[in-house]
mmCIF file of C-alpha atoms and ligand atoms in Angstrom:
data_model
loop_
_atom_site.group_PDB
_atom_site.id
_atom_site.type_symbol
_atom_site.label_atom_id
_atom_site.label_comp_id
_atom_site.label_asym_id
_atom_site.label_seq_id
_atom_site.Cartn_x
_atom_site.Cartn_y
_atom_site.Cartn_z
ATOM 1 C CA MET A 1 -29.781 186.398 151.341
ATOM 2 C CA ALA A 2 -31.145 186.103 147.807
ATOM 3 C CA ALA A 3 -32.121 182.514 146.945
ATOM 4 C CA ASP A 4 -29.331 182.300 144.390
ATOM 5 C CA ALA A 5 -26.715 184.255 146.387
ATOM 6 C CA LEU A 6 -23.135 183.786 145.283
ATOM 7 C CA ILE A 7 -20.339 183.935 147.850
ATOM 8 C CA LEU A 8 -16.644 184.129 147.060
ATOM 9 C CA GLY A 9 -14.553 182.309 149.681
ATOM 10 C CA ILE A 10 -10.848 182.928 150.309
ATOM 11 C CA GLU A 11 -8.536 180.599 152.268
ATOM 12 C CA SER A 12 -4.862 181.060 153.149
ATOM 13 C CA SER A 13 -4.490 179.792 156.724
ATOM 14 C CA CYS A 14 -1.572 177.426 156.149
ATOM 15 C CA ASP A 15 0.065 176.280 152.911
ATOM 16 C CA GLU A 16 -2.888 176.146 150.526
ATOM 17 C CA THR A 17 -3.971 179.235 148.597
ATOM 18 C CA ALA A 18 -7.633 178.682 147.764
ATOM 19 C CA ALA A 19 -10.672 180.490 146.391
ATOM 20 C CA ALA A 20 -14.163 179.241 145.569
ATOM 21 C CA VAL A 21 -17.568 180.461 144.457
ATOM 22 C CA VAL A 22 -20.532 178.813 146.207
ATOM 23 C CA GLU A 23 -24.193 179.340 145.327
ATOM 24 C CA ARG A 24 -27.041 179.106 147.876
ATOM 25 C CA GLY A 25 -24.620 177.939 150.558
ATOM 26 C CA MET A 26 -24.143 174.509 149.031
ATOM 27 C CA VAL A 27 -23.586 174.319 145.285
ATOM 28 C CA VAL A 28 -19.904 174.716 144.455
ATOM 29 C CA ARG A 29 -19.627 176.680 141.201
ATOM 30 C CA SER A 30 -15.819 176.637 141.390
ATOM 31 C CA SER A 31 -13.103 175.614 143.833
ATOM 32 C CA VAL A 32 -9.434 176.323 143.169
ATOM 33 C CA VAL A 33 -6.706 175.085 145.516
ATOM 34 C CA ALA A 34 -3.020 175.900 144.870
ATOM 35 C CA SER A 35 -0.931 173.645 147.082
ATOM 36 C CA GLN A 36 2.581 174.628 148.203
ATOM 37 C CA ASN A 37 3.762 171.048 148.794
ATOM 38 C CA GLU A 38 6.663 171.445 146.391
ATOM 39 C CA ILE A 39 7.990 174.421 148.390
ATOM 40 C CA HIS A 40 7.894 172.860 151.887
ATOM 41 C CA THR A 41 8.569 169.142 151.320
ATOM 42 C CA LYS A 42 12.341 169.505 151.414
ATOM 43 C CA TYR A 43 12.167 171.179 154.862
ATOM 44 C CA GLY A 44 9.956 168.411 156.320
ATOM 45 C CA GLY A 45 7.242 170.922 157.339
ATOM 46 C CA VAL A 46 5.663 174.270 156.445
ATOM 47 C CA VAL A 47 8.078 177.230 156.610
ATOM 48 C CA PRO A 48 5.839 180.183 157.588
ATOM 49 C CA GLU A 49 7.747 182.926 155.760
ATOM 50 C CA LEU A 50 7.881 180.922 152.522
ATOM 51 C CA ALA A 51 4.159 180.138 152.861
ATOM 52 C CA SER A 52 3.282 183.856 153.185
ATOM 53 C CA ARG A 53 5.362 184.771 150.140
ATOM 54 C CA ALA A 54 3.762 182.028 148.054
ATOM 55 C CA HIS A 55 0.277 183.197 149.117
ATOM 56 C CA MET A 56 1.186 186.726 147.961
ATOM 57 C CA GLU A 57 2.183 185.470 144.518
ATOM 58 C CA ARG A 58 -0.773 183.121 144.084
ATOM 59 C CA MET A 59 -3.700 184.872 145.739
ATOM 60 C CA LEU A 60 -4.857 187.068 142.847
ATOM 61 C CA PRO A 61 -4.427 184.410 140.095
ATOM 62 C CA VAL A 62 -6.299 181.876 142.266
ATOM 63 C CA ILE A 63 -9.202 184.304 142.887
ATOM 64 C CA ARG A 64 -9.319 185.202 139.180
ATOM 65 C CA ARG A 65 -9.491 181.524 138.248
ATOM 66 C CA ALA A 66 -12.255 180.809 140.749
ATOM 67 C CA ILE A 67 -14.319 183.651 139.285
ATOM 68 C CA ASP A 68 -13.663 182.495 135.687
ATOM 69 C CA ASP A 69 -14.370 178.814 136.449
ATOM 70 C CA ALA A 70 -17.680 179.794 138.058
ATOM 71 C CA GLY A 71 -18.636 181.703 134.891
ATOM 72 C CA VAL A 72 -19.506 184.854 136.831
ATOM 73 C CA ARG A 73 -18.240 188.436 137.043
ATOM 74 C CA LEU A 74 -16.860 189.899 140.262
ATOM 75 C CA ASP A 75 -19.741 192.383 140.432
ATOM 76 C CA GLN A 76 -22.214 189.457 140.585
ATOM 77 C CA ILE A 77 -20.716 188.218 143.861
ATOM 78 C CA ASP A 78 -22.959 188.943 146.871
ATOM 79 C CA ALA A 79 -20.395 188.638 149.693
ATOM 80 C CA ILE A 80 -16.734 187.851 150.377
ATOM 81 C CA ALA A 81 -15.937 185.192 152.985
ATOM 82 C CA VAL A 82 -12.461 184.684 154.400
ATOM 83 C CA GLY A 83 -10.902 182.219 156.819
ATOM 84 C CA HIS A 84 -9.437 184.672 159.344
ATOM 85 C CA ARG A 85 -8.604 182.155 162.120
ATOM 86 C CA PRO A 86 -6.820 179.941 163.141
ATOM 87 C CA GLY A 87 -3.572 179.639 161.193
ATOM 88 C CA LEU A 88 -0.127 181.048 160.525
ATOM 89 C CA ILE A 89 -0.416 184.772 161.092
ATOM 90 C CA GLY A 90 1.544 185.794 157.986
ATOM 91 C CA SER A 91 -0.470 183.432 155.812
ATOM 92 C CA LEU A 92 -3.826 184.547 157.217
ATOM 93 C CA LEU A 93 -2.863 188.198 156.631
ATOM 94 C CA ILE A 94 -2.681 187.709 152.854
ATOM 95 C CA GLY A 95 -6.176 186.221 152.579
ATOM 96 C CA VAL A 96 -7.708 188.741 154.966
ATOM 97 C CA ALA A 97 -6.111 191.683 153.113
ATOM 98 C CA ALA A 98 -7.365 190.369 149.756
ATOM 99 C CA ALA A 99 -10.884 189.804 151.120
ATOM 100 C CA LYS A 100 -11.068 193.267 152.689
ATOM 101 C CA ALA A 101 -9.850 194.944 149.508
ATOM 102 C CA LEU A 102 -12.443 193.114 147.404
ATOM 103 C CA ALA A 103 -15.305 193.718 149.844
ATOM 104 C CA TRP A 104 -14.469 197.423 150.079
ATOM 105 C CA SER A 105 -13.979 197.983 146.356
ATOM 106 C CA LEU A 106 -17.122 196.032 145.381
ATOM 107 C CA GLY A 107 -19.206 197.455 148.242
ATOM 108 C CA LYS A 108 -20.161 193.912 149.372
ATOM 109 C CA PRO A 109 -20.355 192.395 152.866
ATOM 110 C CA LEU A 110 -17.242 190.824 154.395
ATOM 111 C CA VAL A 111 -17.697 187.615 156.433
ATOM 112 C CA GLY A 112 -14.916 186.279 158.680
ATOM 113 C CA VAL A 113 -15.092 182.514 159.217
ATOM 114 C CA ASP A 114 -13.282 180.172 161.612
ATOM 115 C CA HIS A 115 -11.422 177.569 159.524
ATOM 116 C CA VAL A 116 -12.098 174.702 161.992
ATOM 117 C CA GLN A 117 -15.841 175.401 162.065
ATOM 118 C CA ALA A 118 -15.807 175.541 158.277
ATOM 119 C CA HIS A 119 -14.374 171.991 158.117
ATOM 120 C CA LEU A 120 -17.631 170.835 159.780
ATOM 121 C CA TYR A 121 -19.559 172.368 156.862
ATOM 122 C CA ALA A 122 -17.628 170.518 154.138
ATOM 123 C CA GLY A 123 -20.103 167.610 154.066
ATOM 124 C CA MET A 124 -22.864 170.016 153.006
ATOM 125 C CA LEU A 125 -21.204 170.911 149.714
ATOM 126 C CA ALA A 126 -22.417 169.565 146.385
ATOM 127 C CA GLU A 127 -21.024 169.898 142.876
ATOM 128 C CA ALA A 128 -22.907 172.076 140.405
ATOM 129 C CA THR A 129 -23.112 169.119 137.997
ATOM 130 C CA ASP A 130 -25.013 166.726 140.266
ATOM 131 C CA ARG A 131 -27.362 169.078 142.020
ATOM 132 C CA ALA A 132 -30.459 166.911 141.706
ATOM 133 C CA SER A 133 -29.175 163.640 143.079
ATOM 134 C CA ASN A 134 -26.589 164.778 145.574
ATOM 135 C CA GLU A 135 -27.067 163.540 149.102
ATOM 136 C CA ALA A 136 -25.289 166.529 150.595
ATOM 137 C CA THR A 137 -27.756 168.905 148.961
ATOM 138 C CA GLN A 138 -30.551 166.841 150.398
ATOM 139 C CA VAL A 139 -29.078 166.844 153.909
ATOM 140 C CA ASN A 140 -28.498 170.590 153.682
ATOM 141 C CA SER A 141 -31.954 171.414 152.373
ATOM 142 C CA GLU A 142 -33.336 169.559 155.379
ATOM 143 C CA ALA A 143 -31.163 171.615 157.725
ATOM 144 C CA ALA A 144 -33.878 171.633 160.370
ATOM 145 C CA GLY A 145 -33.345 167.871 160.669
ATOM 146 C CA LEU A 146 -29.598 168.196 161.256
ATOM 147 C CA PHE A 147 -29.534 169.787 164.698
ATOM 148 C CA PRO A 148 -28.562 169.133 167.385
ATOM 149 C CA ALA A 149 -25.584 167.606 165.630
ATOM 150 C CA LEU A 150 -22.439 165.854 166.728
ATOM 151 C CA GLY A 151 -19.350 167.313 165.006
ATOM 152 C CA LEU A 152 -15.957 165.725 164.368
ATOM 153 C CA VAL A 153 -12.942 167.568 162.943
ATOM 154 C CA VAL A 154 -9.877 165.419 162.206
ATOM 155 C CA SER A 155 -7.089 167.224 160.390
ATOM 156 C CA GLY A 156 -3.341 167.812 160.514
ATOM 157 C CA GLY A 157 -3.780 170.463 163.199
ATOM 158 C CA HIS A 158 -7.030 169.561 164.994
ATOM 159 C CA THR A 159 -8.857 166.577 166.431
ATOM 160 C CA SER A 160 -12.000 167.758 168.188
ATOM 161 C CA ILE A 161 -15.583 166.779 168.960
ATOM 162 C CA TYR A 162 -18.396 169.357 168.995
ATOM 163 C CA LEU A 163 -22.040 169.753 169.783
ATOM 164 C CA LEU A 164 -23.724 172.012 167.219
ATOM 165 C CA ARG A 165 -27.161 173.438 167.976
ATOM 166 C CA SER A 166 -27.111 175.377 164.692
ATOM 167 C CA TRP A 167 -24.426 176.523 162.252
ATOM 168 C CA LEU A 168 -23.904 179.500 164.568
ATOM 169 C CA GLU A 169 -23.933 177.788 167.979
ATOM 170 C CA LEU A 170 -21.109 175.394 168.612
ATOM 171 C CA GLU A 171 -19.641 173.903 171.795
ATOM 172 C CA ARG A 172 -16.350 172.028 171.867
ATOM 173 C CA LEU A 173 -16.684 168.897 173.979
ATOM 174 C CA GLY A 174 -13.231 167.379 173.548
ATOM 175 C CA ALA A 175 -9.920 167.857 171.745
ATOM 176 C CA THR A 176 -6.510 166.267 171.468
ATOM 177 C CA ILE A 177 -4.151 166.843 174.369
ATOM 178 C CA ASP A 178 -1.079 166.140 172.213
ATOM 179 C CA ASP A 179 -0.892 165.245 168.502
ATOM 180 C CA ALA A 180 -3.716 165.739 166.023
ATOM 181 C CA LEU A 181 -4.784 162.572 164.194
ATOM 182 C CA GLY A 182 -3.369 163.730 160.839
ATOM 183 C CA GLU A 183 -0.111 164.686 162.540
ATOM 184 C CA ALA A 184 0.088 161.174 164.086
ATOM 185 C CA TYR A 185 -0.488 159.656 160.624
ATOM 186 C CA ASP A 186 2.259 161.811 159.123
ATOM 187 C CA LYS A 187 4.747 161.019 161.911
ATOM 188 C CA VAL A 188 4.019 157.278 161.857
ATOM 189 C CA ALA A 189 4.436 157.332 158.070
ATOM 190 C CA THR A 190 7.932 158.764 158.622
ATOM 191 C CA ILE A 191 8.689 156.083 161.251
ATOM 192 C CA LEU A 192 7.623 153.370 158.787
ATOM 193 C CA GLY A 193 9.537 154.967 155.910
ATOM 194 C CA VAL A 194 6.327 155.627 153.952
ATOM 195 C CA PRO A 195 6.961 158.469 151.474
ATOM 196 C CA PHE A 196 5.292 161.915 151.445
ATOM 197 C CA PRO A 197 2.349 162.581 151.605
ATOM 198 C CA GLY A 198 2.376 160.330 154.683
ATOM 199 C CA GLY A 199 -1.307 160.172 155.668
ATOM 200 C CA PRO A 200 -2.790 159.152 152.290
ATOM 201 C CA ASN A 201 0.119 156.775 151.506
ATOM 202 C CA LEU A 202 -0.135 155.046 154.890
ATOM 203 C CA ASP A 203 -3.890 154.663 154.309
ATOM 204 C CA ARG A 204 -3.221 153.034 150.904
ATOM 205 C CA LEU A 205 -0.579 150.696 152.349
ATOM 206 C CA ALA A 206 -2.901 149.661 155.201
ATOM 207 C CA GLN A 207 -5.611 148.765 152.664
ATOM 208 C CA SER A 208 -3.349 146.605 150.499
ATOM 209 C CA PRO A 209 -4.483 143.014 149.945
ATOM 210 C CA GLY A 210 -3.559 140.545 152.689
ATOM 211 C CA ALA A 211 -2.781 143.229 155.302
ATOM 212 C CA ASN A 212 -3.157 141.960 158.886
ATOM 213 C CA ASP A 213 -4.529 144.750 161.106
ATOM 214 C CA ARG A 214 -3.843 142.896 164.386
ATOM 215 C CA ILE A 215 -0.162 142.022 164.097
ATOM 216 C CA GLU A 216 0.625 143.756 167.407
ATOM 217 C CA ASP A 217 -1.353 144.938 170.436
ATOM 218 C CA LEU A 218 -1.217 148.739 170.154
ATOM 219 C CA PRO A 219 -2.616 151.147 172.770
ATOM 220 C CA ILE A 220 -6.046 152.691 172.135
ATOM 221 C CA SER A 221 -6.114 155.776 174.326
ATOM 222 C CA ARG A 222 -9.210 156.312 176.464
ATOM 223 C CA LEU A 223 -7.830 158.801 179.054
ATOM 224 C CA ALA A 224 -10.055 159.295 182.163
ATOM 225 C CA PRO A 225 -13.332 157.308 182.114
ATOM 226 C CA THR A 226 -15.468 160.346 181.234
ATOM 227 C CA SER A 227 -12.882 162.189 179.115
ATOM 228 C CA LEU A 228 -13.885 163.204 175.602
ATOM 229 C CA ASP A 229 -10.326 164.298 174.795
ATOM 230 C CA PHE A 230 -7.941 162.445 172.516
ATOM 231 C CA SER A 231 -4.314 161.411 172.838
ATOM 232 C CA PHE A 232 -2.228 159.885 170.062
ATOM 233 C CA SER A 233 1.295 160.230 171.464
ATOM 234 C CA GLY A 234 1.246 156.777 173.150
ATOM 235 C CA LEU A 235 0.183 155.096 169.914
ATOM 236 C CA LYS A 236 2.893 156.962 168.002
ATOM 237 C CA THR A 237 5.569 155.930 170.527
ATOM 238 C CA ALA A 238 4.340 152.308 170.429
ATOM 239 C CA MET A 239 4.864 152.381 166.639
ATOM 240 C CA LEU A 240 8.367 153.773 167.134
ATOM 241 C CA TYR A 241 9.164 150.849 169.457
ATOM 242 C CA GLN A 242 7.781 148.346 166.937
ATOM 243 C CA VAL A 243 10.210 149.656 164.346
ATOM 244 C CA ARG A 244 13.302 150.514 166.420
ATOM 245 C CA GLY A 245 12.896 148.164 169.379
ATOM 246 C CA VAL A 246 12.142 149.002 173.003
ATOM 247 C CA PRO A 247 15.037 150.962 174.500
ATOM 248 C CA GLU A 248 16.594 149.329 177.510
ATOM 249 C CA HIS A 249 15.611 151.182 180.680
ATOM 250 C CA PRO A 250 18.709 152.049 182.792
ATOM 251 C CA ALA A 251 16.860 151.050 186.005
ATOM 252 C CA HIS A 252 16.327 147.536 184.669
ATOM 253 C CA ARG A 253 19.829 147.024 183.334
ATOM 254 C CA ARG A 254 21.424 143.819 184.496
ATOM 255 C CA ALA A 255 24.764 142.378 183.568
ATOM 256 C CA ASP A 256 23.093 139.813 181.301
ATOM 257 C CA SER A 257 20.373 142.112 179.800
ATOM 258 C CA ARG A 258 20.741 143.312 176.277
ATOM 259 C CA TYR A 259 18.790 145.280 173.733
ATOM 260 C CA VAL A 260 16.621 142.945 171.661
ATOM 261 C CA PRO A 261 16.168 144.306 168.150
ATOM 262 C CA PRO A 262 12.670 144.296 166.627
ATOM 263 C CA PRO A 263 11.811 141.941 163.750
ATOM 264 C CA PRO A 264 13.226 143.250 160.438
ATOM 265 C CA LEU A 265 10.974 145.800 158.740
ATOM 266 C CA THR A 266 10.129 143.758 155.642
ATOM 267 C CA ASP A 267 7.544 145.025 153.129
ATOM 268 C CA GLU A 268 5.052 142.611 154.644
ATOM 269 C CA ARG A 269 5.653 143.820 158.221
ATOM 270 C CA ARG A 270 5.517 147.469 157.129
ATOM 271 C CA ARG A 271 2.132 146.803 155.490
ATOM 272 C CA ASP A 272 0.815 144.946 158.572
ATOM 273 C CA LEU A 273 2.076 147.614 160.975
ATOM 274 C CA ALA A 274 0.363 150.290 158.840
ATOM 275 C CA ALA A 275 -2.922 148.350 159.001
ATOM 276 C CA THR A 276 -2.550 147.723 162.746
ATOM 277 C CA PHE A 277 -1.846 151.413 163.402
ATOM 278 C CA GLN A 278 -4.803 152.441 161.235
ATOM 279 C CA ARG A 279 -7.145 150.101 163.118
ATOM 280 C CA ALA A 280 -6.041 151.503 166.518
ATOM 281 C CA ALA A 281 -6.127 155.153 165.358
ATOM 282 C CA VAL A 282 -9.627 154.880 163.894
ATOM 283 C CA ARG A 283 -10.934 152.920 166.889
ATOM 284 C CA THR A 284 -9.672 155.728 169.169
ATOM 285 C CA VAL A 285 -11.962 158.097 167.272
ATOM 286 C CA THR A 286 -15.105 155.918 167.167
ATOM 287 C CA LEU A 287 -14.676 155.059 170.848
ATOM 288 C CA LYS A 288 -14.761 158.752 171.780
ATOM 289 C CA LEU A 289 -17.770 159.367 169.537
ATOM 290 C CA GLU A 290 -19.640 156.538 171.300
ATOM 291 C CA ARG A 291 -18.718 157.998 174.683
ATOM 292 C CA THR A 292 -19.804 161.503 173.625
ATOM 293 C CA LEU A 293 -23.145 160.274 172.387
ATOM 294 C CA ASP A 294 -23.769 158.393 175.646
ATOM 295 C CA GLN A 295 -22.977 161.480 177.698
ATOM 296 C CA LEU A 296 -25.128 163.768 175.548
ATOM 297 C CA ARG A 297 -28.092 161.401 175.717
ATOM 298 C CA GLN A 298 -27.715 161.279 179.502
ATOM 299 C CA ARG A 299 -27.952 165.087 179.432
ATOM 300 C CA GLY A 300 -31.166 164.807 177.411
ATOM 301 C CA VAL A 301 -29.503 165.935 174.168
ATOM 302 C CA HIS A 302 -30.294 163.654 171.226
ATOM 303 C CA PRO A 303 -28.132 164.435 168.170
ATOM 304 C CA LYS A 304 -29.742 163.813 164.804
ATOM 305 C CA SER A 305 -26.639 163.880 162.672
ATOM 306 C CA LEU A 306 -22.876 163.486 162.604
ATOM 307 C CA LEU A 307 -21.057 166.265 160.719
ATOM 308 C CA THR A 308 -17.444 165.497 159.849
ATOM 309 C CA GLY A 309 -14.519 167.262 158.198
ATOM 310 C CA GLY A 310 -10.762 167.754 157.965
ATOM 311 C CA GLY A 311 -8.049 166.045 155.954
ATOM 312 C CA VAL A 312 -8.320 162.692 157.748
ATOM 313 C CA THR A 313 -11.986 162.302 156.726
ATOM 314 C CA ALA A 314 -10.417 161.258 153.399
ATOM 315 C CA ASN A 315 -9.183 158.112 155.188
ATOM 316 C CA SER A 316 -10.823 154.971 153.824
ATOM 317 C CA ARG A 317 -11.103 153.080 157.110
ATOM 318 C CA LEU A 318 -12.361 156.108 159.042
ATOM 319 C CA ARG A 319 -15.019 156.736 156.362
ATOM 320 C CA SER A 320 -16.308 153.184 156.466
ATOM 321 C CA GLU A 321 -16.286 152.972 160.287
ATOM 322 C CA LEU A 322 -18.048 156.342 160.590
ATOM 323 C CA SER A 323 -20.747 155.016 158.241
ATOM 324 C CA VAL A 324 -21.232 151.921 160.393
ATOM 325 C CA PHE A 325 -21.253 154.028 163.575
ATOM 326 C CA ALA A 326 -23.772 156.548 162.215
ATOM 327 C CA GLN A 327 -26.054 153.807 160.948
ATOM 328 C CA SER A 328 -26.011 151.908 164.233
ATOM 329 C CA GLN A 329 -26.723 155.122 166.160
ATOM 330 C CA ARG A 330 -29.394 156.331 163.696
ATOM 331 C CA LEU A 331 -27.509 159.515 162.869
ATOM 332 C CA ALA A 332 -27.583 161.154 159.440
ATOM 333 C CA LEU A 333 -23.941 161.203 158.348
ATOM 334 C CA ALA A 334 -22.384 164.114 156.456
ATOM 335 C CA LEU A 335 -19.005 162.993 155.086
ATOM 336 C CA PRO A 336 -17.258 165.483 152.787
ATOM 337 C CA ARG A 337 -16.553 164.565 149.198
ATOM 338 C CA MET A 338 -12.817 163.845 148.786
ATOM 339 C CA ALA A 339 -12.096 167.284 147.314
ATOM 340 C CA TYR A 340 -13.531 169.031 150.376
ATOM 341 C CA CYS A 341 -11.854 166.938 153.102
ATOM 342 C CA VAL A 342 -8.585 168.858 152.884
ATOM 343 C CA ASP A 343 -8.258 172.632 153.083
ATOM 344 C CA ASN A 344 -10.394 174.487 150.539
ATOM 345 C CA ALA A 345 -12.307 177.752 150.268
ATOM 346 C CA ALA A 346 -15.718 176.293 149.336
ATOM 347 C CA MET A 347 -16.355 175.187 152.931
ATOM 348 C CA LEU A 348 -15.784 178.780 154.117
ATOM 349 C CA ALA A 349 -18.067 180.289 151.477
ATOM 350 C CA GLY A 350 -20.781 177.727 152.269
ATOM 351 C CA LEU A 351 -20.750 178.347 156.012
ATOM 352 C CA ALA A 352 -20.603 182.119 155.418
ATOM 353 C CA SER A 353 -24.036 181.985 153.746
ATOM 354 C CA HIS A 354 -25.545 181.075 157.145
ATOM 355 C CA TYR A 355 -23.635 183.912 158.841
ATOM 356 C CA LEU A 356 -24.839 186.326 156.162
ATOM 357 C CA ASN A 357 -28.461 185.205 156.653
ATOM 358 C CA ALA A 358 -28.094 185.839 160.383
ATOM 359 C CA GLY A 359 -26.559 189.294 159.755
ATOM 360 C CA ARG A 360 -23.196 188.181 161.134
ATOM 361 C CA THR A 361 -20.860 190.205 158.942
ATOM 362 C CA ASN A 362 -17.629 192.071 159.675
ATOM 363 C CA ASP A 363 -16.317 195.508 158.930
ATOM 364 C CA LEU A 364 -12.856 196.344 157.663
ATOM 365 C CA SER A 365 -11.395 196.017 161.156
ATOM 366 C CA LEU A 366 -11.494 192.205 160.776
ATOM 367 C CA GLU A 367 -8.130 190.863 161.986
ATOM 368 C CA PRO A 368 -6.312 187.593 161.346
ATOM 369 C CA VAL A 369 -6.107 185.560 164.579
ATOM 370 C CA PRO A 370 -3.707 182.598 165.019
ATOM 371 C CA THR A 371 -5.967 180.652 167.414
ATOM 372 C CA THR A 372 -9.367 179.065 166.827
ATOM 373 C CA ALA A 373 -12.603 180.437 168.270
ATOM 374 C CA CYS A 374 -13.725 176.905 169.129
HETATM 375 O O1 KG4 B 401 -7.462 169.541 156.821
HETATM 376 P P1 KG4 B 401 -6.075 169.451 156.290
HETATM 377 O O2 KG4 B 401 -5.873 169.647 154.819
HETATM 378 O O3 KG4 B 401 -5.133 170.497 156.961
HETATM 379 C C1 KG4 B 401 -5.275 170.980 158.247
HETATM 380 O O4 KG4 B 401 -6.122 171.891 158.464
HETATM 381 O O5 KG4 B 401 -4.545 170.428 159.111
HETATM 382 O O6 KG4 B 401 -5.502 168.022 156.775
HETATM 383 C C2 KG4 B 401 -4.244 167.530 156.381
HETATM 384 C C3 KG4 B 401 -3.986 166.229 157.131
HETATM 385 C C4 KG4 B 401 -2.557 165.710 156.956
HETATM 386 O O7 KG4 B 401 -2.028 165.370 158.217
HETATM 387 C C5 KG4 B 401 -2.733 164.473 156.075
HETATM 388 O O8 KG4 B 401 -1.751 163.490 156.283
HETATM 389 C C6 KG4 B 401 -4.085 163.974 156.529
HETATM 390 O O9 KG4 B 401 -4.846 165.173 156.668
HETATM 391 N N1 KG4 B 401 -4.689 163.061 155.536
HETATM 392 C C7 KG4 B 401 -4.902 161.737 155.773
HETATM 393 C C8 KG4 B 401 -5.474 161.204 154.583
HETATM 394 N N2 KG4 B 401 -5.582 162.225 153.674
HETATM 395 C C9 KG4 B 401 -5.101 163.360 154.278
HETATM 396 N N3 KG4 B 401 -4.670 160.987 156.857
HETATM 397 C C10 KG4 B 401 -4.988 159.687 156.792
HETATM 398 N N4 KG4 B 401 -5.539 159.105 155.700
HETATM 399 C C11 KG4 B 401 -5.790 159.811 154.585
HETATM 400 N N5 KG4 B 401 -6.312 159.229 153.509
HETATM 401 ZN ZN1 ZN B 402 -7.824 172.577 157.757
#
């Protein structure tokens, strides 16, 4: 790869149409994300057919804008990267078709990237304007010092821990057995009556002045003693009981037993429950990271860094607790800038530069795949 290689990234796995131009695998020259929130909000979730149609309408304008914002011409692009897995099949198809058409017509390499792996790369990205001082650039330019690395992806669809030996060698060590962390945030926001978008609004409410993060004793799931998997369904159900009351179990029904309603959901209690949930949810994550690190060290593997990504890395409490954890464990921490926590195309283009260097490119038979490779 030329030292100043420019890669165009294309993302359409769910309900964000995105394109970005990334230079040298880390400097974001442009990143355009067209969200479809306004289309899906009224249905309470993403409607796949509507998402595909919106991608079709937006894909070319979004790519054009990414190219214009970067101040380059299409013929100056060195490769086209596309998130081809995992995701909604109809949505992925639009991005993959656009990427193939561009790669073929420009005669440039096509690079298929796994969206979940790309989230782990988001902390490497720097803005073009702050090249000199940016920590991410520094971490990336010292890539030899990153590996082996511990990886954490926490998003609306995934909650997984990885061991990375390089950007190309990745082993999944644990994953959620039920809800993803972002999904739990969104569902608990609904339970508490916190408006859309649930995750960020719940985070804000939990951080409000005076919030008590220990108002109730909520479950922090550990699973089996050596398990590196996650579970958030018990925590979510515990929150439901806090708001609606514990349903009377038929087996325990006695003539004098009756349903005891929960305390009224005042603004103050809603705020305290949000903070208490947030404390338990974040502790579930740091607990599993501690356990993973212990197990890896016992195996003689000594991670040098913690690479993180996914929508929930935007969470204020998770960010601060990950910083404390990384510092205490002497790990270099790569936390994405806010713009690159959620779905974007810059993370795909950045990771693709390492694939391109290793000769890992695809031909026009590249297919969209609904499941992840990791
Ligand atoms: O990575 P992402 O954009 O999409 C997936 O690939 O899933 O993540 C979206 C998820 C949503 O569940 C959203 O509620 C959550 O990330 N999220 C947050 C915060 N910001 C976004 N969750 C908690 N706190 C936040 N500040
Ligand atoms: Zn994602």
